[in-house]
PDB file of C-alpha atoms in Angstrom:
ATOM      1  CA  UNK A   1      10.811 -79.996 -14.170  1.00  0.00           C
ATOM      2  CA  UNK A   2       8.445 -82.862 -13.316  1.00  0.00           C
ATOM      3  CA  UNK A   3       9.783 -82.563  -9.925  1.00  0.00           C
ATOM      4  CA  UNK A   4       9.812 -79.149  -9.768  1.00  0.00           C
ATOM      5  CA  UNK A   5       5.806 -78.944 -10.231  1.00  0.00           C
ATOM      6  CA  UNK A   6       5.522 -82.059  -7.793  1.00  0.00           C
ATOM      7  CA  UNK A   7       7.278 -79.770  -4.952  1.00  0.00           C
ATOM      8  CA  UNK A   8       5.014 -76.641  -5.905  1.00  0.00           C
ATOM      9  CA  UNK A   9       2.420 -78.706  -6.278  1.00  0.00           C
ATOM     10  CA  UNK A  10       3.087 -79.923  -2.815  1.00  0.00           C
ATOM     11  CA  UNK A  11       3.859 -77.196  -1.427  1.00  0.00           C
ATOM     12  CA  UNK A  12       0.661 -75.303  -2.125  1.00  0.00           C
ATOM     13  CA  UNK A  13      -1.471 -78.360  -0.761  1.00  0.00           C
ATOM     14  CA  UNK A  14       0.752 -78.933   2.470  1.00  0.00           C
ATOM     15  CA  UNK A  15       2.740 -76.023   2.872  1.00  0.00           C
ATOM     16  CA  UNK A  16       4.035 -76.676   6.585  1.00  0.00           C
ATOM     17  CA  UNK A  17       4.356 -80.250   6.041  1.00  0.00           C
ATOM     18  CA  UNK A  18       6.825 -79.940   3.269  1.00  0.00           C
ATOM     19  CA  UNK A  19       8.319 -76.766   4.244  1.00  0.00           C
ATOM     20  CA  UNK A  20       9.593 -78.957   7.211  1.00  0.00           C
ATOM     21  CA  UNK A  21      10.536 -81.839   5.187  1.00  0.00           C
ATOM     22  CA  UNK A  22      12.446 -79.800   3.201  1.00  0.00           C
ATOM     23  CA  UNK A  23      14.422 -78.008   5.993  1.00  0.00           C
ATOM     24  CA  UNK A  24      15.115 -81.118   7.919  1.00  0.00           C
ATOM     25  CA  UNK A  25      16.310 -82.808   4.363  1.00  0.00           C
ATOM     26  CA  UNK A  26      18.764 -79.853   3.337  1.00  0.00           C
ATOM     27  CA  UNK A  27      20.289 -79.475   6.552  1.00  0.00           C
ATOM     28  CA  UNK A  28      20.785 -83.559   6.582  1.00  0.00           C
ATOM     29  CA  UNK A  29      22.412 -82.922   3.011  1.00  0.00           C
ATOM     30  CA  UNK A  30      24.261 -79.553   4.905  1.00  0.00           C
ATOM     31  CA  UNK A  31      25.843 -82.054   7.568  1.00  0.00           C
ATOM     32  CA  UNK A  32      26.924 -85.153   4.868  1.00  0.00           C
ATOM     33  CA  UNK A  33      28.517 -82.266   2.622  1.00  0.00           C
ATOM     34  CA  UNK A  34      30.764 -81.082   5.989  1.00  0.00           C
ATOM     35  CA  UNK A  35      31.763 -84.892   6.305  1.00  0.00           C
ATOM     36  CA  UNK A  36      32.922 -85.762   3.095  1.00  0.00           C
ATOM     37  CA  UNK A  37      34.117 -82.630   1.788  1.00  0.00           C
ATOM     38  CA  UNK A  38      35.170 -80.342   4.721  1.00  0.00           C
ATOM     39  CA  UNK A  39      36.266 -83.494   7.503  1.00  0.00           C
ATOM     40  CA  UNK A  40      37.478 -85.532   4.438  1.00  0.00           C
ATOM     41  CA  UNK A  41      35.294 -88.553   6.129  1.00  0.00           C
ATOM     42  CA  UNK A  42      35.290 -92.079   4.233  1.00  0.00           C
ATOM     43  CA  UNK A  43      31.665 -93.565   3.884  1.00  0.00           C
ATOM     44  CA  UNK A  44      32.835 -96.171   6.729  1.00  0.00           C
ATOM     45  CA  UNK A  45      33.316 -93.500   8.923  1.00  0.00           C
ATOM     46  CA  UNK A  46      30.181 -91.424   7.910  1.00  0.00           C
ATOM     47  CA  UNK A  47      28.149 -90.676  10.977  1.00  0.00           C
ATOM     48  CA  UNK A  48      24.483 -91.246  10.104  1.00  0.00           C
ATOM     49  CA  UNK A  49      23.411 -90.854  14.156  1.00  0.00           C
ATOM     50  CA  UNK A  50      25.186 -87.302  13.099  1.00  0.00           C
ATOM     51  CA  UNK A  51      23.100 -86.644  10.499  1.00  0.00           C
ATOM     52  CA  UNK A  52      20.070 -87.809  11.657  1.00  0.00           C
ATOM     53  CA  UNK A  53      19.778 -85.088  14.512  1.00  0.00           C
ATOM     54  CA  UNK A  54      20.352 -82.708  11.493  1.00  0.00           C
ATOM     55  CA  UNK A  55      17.277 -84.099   9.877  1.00  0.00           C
ATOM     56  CA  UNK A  56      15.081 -84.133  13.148  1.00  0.00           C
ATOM     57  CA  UNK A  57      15.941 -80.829  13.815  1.00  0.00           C
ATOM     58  CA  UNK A  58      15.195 -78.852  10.783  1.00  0.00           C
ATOM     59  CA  UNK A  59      12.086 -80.790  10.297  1.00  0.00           C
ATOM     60  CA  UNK A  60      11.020 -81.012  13.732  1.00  0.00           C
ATOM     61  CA  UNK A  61      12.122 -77.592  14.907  1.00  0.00           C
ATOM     62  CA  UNK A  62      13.564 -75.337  12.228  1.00  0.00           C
ATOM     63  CA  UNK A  63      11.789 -75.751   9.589  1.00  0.00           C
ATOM     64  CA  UNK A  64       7.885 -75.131  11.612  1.00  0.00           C
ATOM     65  CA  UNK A  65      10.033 -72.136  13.249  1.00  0.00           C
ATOM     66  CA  UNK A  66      11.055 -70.490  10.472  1.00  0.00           C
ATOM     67  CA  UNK A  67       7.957 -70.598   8.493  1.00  0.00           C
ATOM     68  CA  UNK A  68       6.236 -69.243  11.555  1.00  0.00           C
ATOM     69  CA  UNK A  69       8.917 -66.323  11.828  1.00  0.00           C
ATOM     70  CA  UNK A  70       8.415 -65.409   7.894  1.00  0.00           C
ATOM     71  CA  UNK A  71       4.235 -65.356   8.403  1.00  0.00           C
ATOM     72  CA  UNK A  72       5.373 -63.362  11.605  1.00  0.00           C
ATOM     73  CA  UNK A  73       6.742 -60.923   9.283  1.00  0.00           C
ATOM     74  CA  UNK A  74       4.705 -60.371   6.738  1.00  0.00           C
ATOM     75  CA  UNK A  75       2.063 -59.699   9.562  1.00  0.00           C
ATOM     76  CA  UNK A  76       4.169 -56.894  11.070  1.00  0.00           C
ATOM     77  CA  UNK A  77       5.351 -55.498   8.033  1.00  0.00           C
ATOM     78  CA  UNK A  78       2.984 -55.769   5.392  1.00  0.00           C
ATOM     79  CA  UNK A  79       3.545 -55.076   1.337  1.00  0.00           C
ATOM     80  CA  UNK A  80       6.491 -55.679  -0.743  1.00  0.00           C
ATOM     81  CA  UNK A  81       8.105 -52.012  -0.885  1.00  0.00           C
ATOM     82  CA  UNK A  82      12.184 -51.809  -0.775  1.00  0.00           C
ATOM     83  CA  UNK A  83      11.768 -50.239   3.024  1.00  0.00           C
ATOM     84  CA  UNK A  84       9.155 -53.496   3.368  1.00  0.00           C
ATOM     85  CA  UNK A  85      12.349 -55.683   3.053  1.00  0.00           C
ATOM     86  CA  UNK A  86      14.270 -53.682   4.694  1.00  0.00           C
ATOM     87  CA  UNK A  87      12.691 -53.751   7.826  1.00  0.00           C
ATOM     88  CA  UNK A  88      12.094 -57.246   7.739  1.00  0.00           C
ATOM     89  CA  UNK A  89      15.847 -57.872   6.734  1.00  0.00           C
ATOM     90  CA  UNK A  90      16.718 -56.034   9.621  1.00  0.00           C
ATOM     91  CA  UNK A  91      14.251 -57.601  12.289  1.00  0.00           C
ATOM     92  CA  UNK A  92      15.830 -61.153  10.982  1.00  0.00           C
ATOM     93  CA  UNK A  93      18.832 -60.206  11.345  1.00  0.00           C
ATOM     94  CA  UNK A  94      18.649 -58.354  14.765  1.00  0.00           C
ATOM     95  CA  UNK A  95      16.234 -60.903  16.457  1.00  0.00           C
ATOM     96  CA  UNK A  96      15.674 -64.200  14.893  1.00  0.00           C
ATOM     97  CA  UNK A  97      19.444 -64.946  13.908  1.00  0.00           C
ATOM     98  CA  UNK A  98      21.012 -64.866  17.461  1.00  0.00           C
ATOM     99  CA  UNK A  99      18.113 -66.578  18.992  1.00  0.00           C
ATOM    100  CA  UNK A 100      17.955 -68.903  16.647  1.00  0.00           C
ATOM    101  CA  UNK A 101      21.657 -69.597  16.322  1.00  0.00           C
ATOM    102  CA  UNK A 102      22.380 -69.733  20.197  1.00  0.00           C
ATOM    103  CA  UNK A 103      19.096 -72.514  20.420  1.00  0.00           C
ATOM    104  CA  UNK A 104      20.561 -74.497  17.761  1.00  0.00           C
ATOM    105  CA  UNK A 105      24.231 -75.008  19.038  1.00  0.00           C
ATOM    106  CA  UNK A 106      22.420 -75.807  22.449  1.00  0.00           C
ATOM    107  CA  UNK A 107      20.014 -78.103  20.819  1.00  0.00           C
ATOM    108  CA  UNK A 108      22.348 -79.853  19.121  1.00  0.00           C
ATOM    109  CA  UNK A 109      25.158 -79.835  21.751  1.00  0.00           C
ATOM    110  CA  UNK A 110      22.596 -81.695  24.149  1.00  0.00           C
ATOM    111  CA  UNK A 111      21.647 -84.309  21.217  1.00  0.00           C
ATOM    112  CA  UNK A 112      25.622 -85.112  21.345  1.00  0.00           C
ATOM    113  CA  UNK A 113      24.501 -86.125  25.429  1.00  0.00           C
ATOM    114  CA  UNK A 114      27.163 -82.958  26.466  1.00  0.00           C
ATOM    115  CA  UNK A 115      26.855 -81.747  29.608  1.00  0.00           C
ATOM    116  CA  UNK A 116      25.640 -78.535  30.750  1.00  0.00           C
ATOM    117  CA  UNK A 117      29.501 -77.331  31.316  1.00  0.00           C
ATOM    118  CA  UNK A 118      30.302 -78.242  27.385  1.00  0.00           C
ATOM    119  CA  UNK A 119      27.550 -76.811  25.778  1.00  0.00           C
ATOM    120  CA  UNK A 120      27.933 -73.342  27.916  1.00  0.00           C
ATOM    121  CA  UNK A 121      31.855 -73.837  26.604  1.00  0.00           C
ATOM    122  CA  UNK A 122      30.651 -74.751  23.103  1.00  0.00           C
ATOM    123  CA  UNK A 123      28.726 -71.299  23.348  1.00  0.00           C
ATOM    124  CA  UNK A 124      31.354 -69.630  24.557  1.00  0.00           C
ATOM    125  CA  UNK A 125      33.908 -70.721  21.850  1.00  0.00           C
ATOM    126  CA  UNK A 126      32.163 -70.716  18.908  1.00  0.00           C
ATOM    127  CA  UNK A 127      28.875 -68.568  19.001  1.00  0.00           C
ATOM    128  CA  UNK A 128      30.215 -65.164  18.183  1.00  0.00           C
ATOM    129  CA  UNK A 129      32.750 -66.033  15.666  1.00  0.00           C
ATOM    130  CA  UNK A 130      29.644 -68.250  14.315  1.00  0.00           C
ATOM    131  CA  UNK A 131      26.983 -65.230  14.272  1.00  0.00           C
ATOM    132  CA  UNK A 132      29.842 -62.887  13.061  1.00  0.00           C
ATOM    133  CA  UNK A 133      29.680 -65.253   9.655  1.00  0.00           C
ATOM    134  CA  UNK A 134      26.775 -65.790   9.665  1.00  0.00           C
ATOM    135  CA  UNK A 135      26.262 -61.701   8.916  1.00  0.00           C
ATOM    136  CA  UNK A 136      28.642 -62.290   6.160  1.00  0.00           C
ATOM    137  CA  UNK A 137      26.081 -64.447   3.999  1.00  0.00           C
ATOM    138  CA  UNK A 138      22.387 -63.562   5.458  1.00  0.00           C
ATOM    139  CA  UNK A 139      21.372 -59.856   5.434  1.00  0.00           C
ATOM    140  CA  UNK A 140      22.015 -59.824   1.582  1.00  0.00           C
ATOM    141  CA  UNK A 141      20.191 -63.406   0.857  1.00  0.00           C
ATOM    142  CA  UNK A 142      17.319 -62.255   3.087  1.00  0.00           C
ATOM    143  CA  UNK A 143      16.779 -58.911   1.590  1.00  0.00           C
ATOM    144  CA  UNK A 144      16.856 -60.188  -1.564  1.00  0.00           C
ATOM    145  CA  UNK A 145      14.938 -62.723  -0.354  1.00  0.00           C
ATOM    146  CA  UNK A 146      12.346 -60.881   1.368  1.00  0.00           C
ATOM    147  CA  UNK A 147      11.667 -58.277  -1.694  1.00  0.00           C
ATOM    148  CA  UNK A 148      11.760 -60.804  -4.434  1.00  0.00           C
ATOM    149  CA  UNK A 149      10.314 -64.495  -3.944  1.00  0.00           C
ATOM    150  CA  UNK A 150       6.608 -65.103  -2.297  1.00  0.00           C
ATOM    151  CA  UNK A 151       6.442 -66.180   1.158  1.00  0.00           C
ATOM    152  CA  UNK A 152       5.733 -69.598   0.048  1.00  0.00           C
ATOM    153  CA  UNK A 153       8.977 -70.055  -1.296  1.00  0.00           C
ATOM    154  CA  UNK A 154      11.186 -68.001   0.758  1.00  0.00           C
ATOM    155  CA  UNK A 155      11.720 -71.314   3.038  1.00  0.00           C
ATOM    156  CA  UNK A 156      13.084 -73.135  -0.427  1.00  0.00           C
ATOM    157  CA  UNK A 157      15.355 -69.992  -1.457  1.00  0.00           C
ATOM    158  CA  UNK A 158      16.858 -69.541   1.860  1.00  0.00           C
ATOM    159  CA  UNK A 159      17.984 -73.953   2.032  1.00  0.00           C
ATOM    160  CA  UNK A 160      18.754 -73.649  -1.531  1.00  0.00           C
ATOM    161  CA  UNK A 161      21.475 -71.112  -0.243  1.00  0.00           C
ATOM    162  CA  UNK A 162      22.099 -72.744   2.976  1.00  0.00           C
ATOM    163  CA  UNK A 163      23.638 -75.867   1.350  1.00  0.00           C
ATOM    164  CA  UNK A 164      26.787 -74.593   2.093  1.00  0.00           C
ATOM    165  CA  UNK A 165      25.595 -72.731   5.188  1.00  0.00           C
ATOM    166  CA  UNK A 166      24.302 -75.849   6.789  1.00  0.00           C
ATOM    167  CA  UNK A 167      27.704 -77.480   5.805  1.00  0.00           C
ATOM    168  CA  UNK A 168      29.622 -74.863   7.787  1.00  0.00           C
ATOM    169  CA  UNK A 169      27.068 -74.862  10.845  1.00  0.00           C
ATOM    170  CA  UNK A 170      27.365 -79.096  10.725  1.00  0.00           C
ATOM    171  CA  UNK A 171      31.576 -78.558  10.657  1.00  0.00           C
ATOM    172  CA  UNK A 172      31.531 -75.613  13.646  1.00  0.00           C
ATOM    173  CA  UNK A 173      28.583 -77.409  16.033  1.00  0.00           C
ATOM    174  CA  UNK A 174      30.260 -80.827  16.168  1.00  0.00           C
ATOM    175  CA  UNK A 175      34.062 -79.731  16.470  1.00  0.00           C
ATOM    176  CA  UNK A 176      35.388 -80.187  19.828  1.00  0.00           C
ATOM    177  CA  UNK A 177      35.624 -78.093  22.247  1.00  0.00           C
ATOM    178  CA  UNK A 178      39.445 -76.775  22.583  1.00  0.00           C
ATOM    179  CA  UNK A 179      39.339 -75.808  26.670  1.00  0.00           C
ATOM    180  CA  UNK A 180      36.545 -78.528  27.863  1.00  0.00           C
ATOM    181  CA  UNK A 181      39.116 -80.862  29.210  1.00  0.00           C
ATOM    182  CA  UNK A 182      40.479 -77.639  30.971  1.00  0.00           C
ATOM    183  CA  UNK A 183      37.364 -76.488  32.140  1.00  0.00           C
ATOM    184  CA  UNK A 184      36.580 -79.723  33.438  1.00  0.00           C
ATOM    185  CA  UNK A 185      39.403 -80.374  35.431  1.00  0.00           C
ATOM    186  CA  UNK A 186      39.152 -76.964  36.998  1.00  0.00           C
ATOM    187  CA  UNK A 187      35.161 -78.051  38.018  1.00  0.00           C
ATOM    188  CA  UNK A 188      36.435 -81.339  39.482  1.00  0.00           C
ATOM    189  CA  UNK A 189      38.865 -79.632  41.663  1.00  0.00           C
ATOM    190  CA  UNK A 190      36.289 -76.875  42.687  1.00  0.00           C
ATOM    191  CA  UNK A 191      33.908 -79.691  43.468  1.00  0.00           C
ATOM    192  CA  UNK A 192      36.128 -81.245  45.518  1.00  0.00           C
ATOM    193  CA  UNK A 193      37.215 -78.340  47.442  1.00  0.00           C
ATOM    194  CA  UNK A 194      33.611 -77.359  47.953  1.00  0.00           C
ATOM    195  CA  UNK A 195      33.137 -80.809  49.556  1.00  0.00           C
ATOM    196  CA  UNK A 196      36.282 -80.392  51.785  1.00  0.00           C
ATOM    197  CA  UNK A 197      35.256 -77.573  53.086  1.00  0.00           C
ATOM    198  CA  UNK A 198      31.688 -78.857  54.270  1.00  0.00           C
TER     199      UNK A 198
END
C-alpha cells in the first residue's frame, strides 16, 4: 500500500515523467518474462542489451506517445458516457494500434542493426498475424478502460494488462525472420545482375 500511495503520489506531481518510467519498466519486465518463460532462456544467456531497448523505448517513445494519444482523446471526445468509450475504443483501435504497432516492430528491428530488407521482411511476416492478436486482447481492455479508470491511470491499467502483452510482442519482434536468408540471396543476385548489365 505504501507503494501504492508513493506511485499516486507520484504520479499526480510528475505525471509524464512517471507515466514513462512506468511504460519503459513494464515492457523491460514484458521482454525478461518472454526469455525465461516463453524462450526457456538461462540467466547466462539472458540478453540485457535485449531488454534494455525495451526499456528505452517505452520510456523514451511509448510511454510520452501514449499519454499524448489518451489526452488526444479525451479532447476529441469529451465525457464519460458508454458511446464516450465507444468512440474512443474504436478510434484506438482503428488508428493508434496499427500505427503504433507497425513503428514499433520497425523501431525495434533497426535497434537489432537489421537492414532495411529485414525489417520490411520482419513486417511482412509478422505484422498482420501480430495486429490480428492484438484485436483479440485490446478493444475489450480499452473500453473498459476508457469508461471506467481516470485518464491518469489509464497508462497504469493498460501495462498492468500488457505484462503478458509485452511478453508476446518481446517473443514475436525478436524471432527470426523465416525467408531473410532467401530474400537476401535473391537481392545479391539481382544486384549483381543489375551491375552486369551496366
Amino acid at each position: 500500500m505504501r507503494l501504492l500511495r508513493l506511485y499516486l503520489n507520484l504520479l499526480d506531481k510528475h505525471p509524464w515523467k512517471t507515466q514513462s518510467f512506468t511504460v519503459g519498466s513494464l515492457m523491460c519486465v514484458g521482454d525478461a518474462i518472454a526469455q525465461f518463460g516463453v524462450e526457456r532462456r538461462q540467466m547466462a544467456d539472458f540478453d540485457f542489451k535485449r531488454s534494455g531497448r525495451f526499456l528505452l523505448f517505452g520510456a523514451c517513445l511509448a510511454g510520452p506517445v501514449i499519454r499524448k494519444w489518451y489526452v488526444t482523446l479525451d479532447k476529441l471526445f469529451p465525457g464519460t458516457t458508454k458511446v464516450t468509450a465507444f468512440k474512443k475504443m474504436a478510434a484506438d483501435q482503428i488508428f493508434f494500434a496499427p500505427t503504433f504497432l507497425f513503428g514499433f516492430l520497425t523501431i525495434m528491428s533497426a535497434g537489432q542493426g537489421k537492414s532495411s530488407l529485414e525489417i520490411q521482411e520482419k513486417i511482412n511476416q509478422d505484422y498482420f498475424q501480430m495486429l490480428l492478436n492484438s484485436y483479440k486482447v485490446w478493444p475489450a481492455t480499452q473500453l473498459l478502460n476508457f469508461y471506467f479508470v481516470p485518464l491518469q491511470h489509464r497508462i497504469f491499467v493498460v501495462q498492468m494488462v500488457a505484462l503478458g502483452w509485452n511478453a508476446y510482442l518481446a517473443w514475436a519482434s525478436e524471432k527470426q525472420v523465416t525467408k531473410i536468408d532467401e530474400i537476401a540471396d535473391e537481392q545479391i543476385i539481382n544486384d549483381s545482375c543489375s551491375t552486369c548489365a551496366s
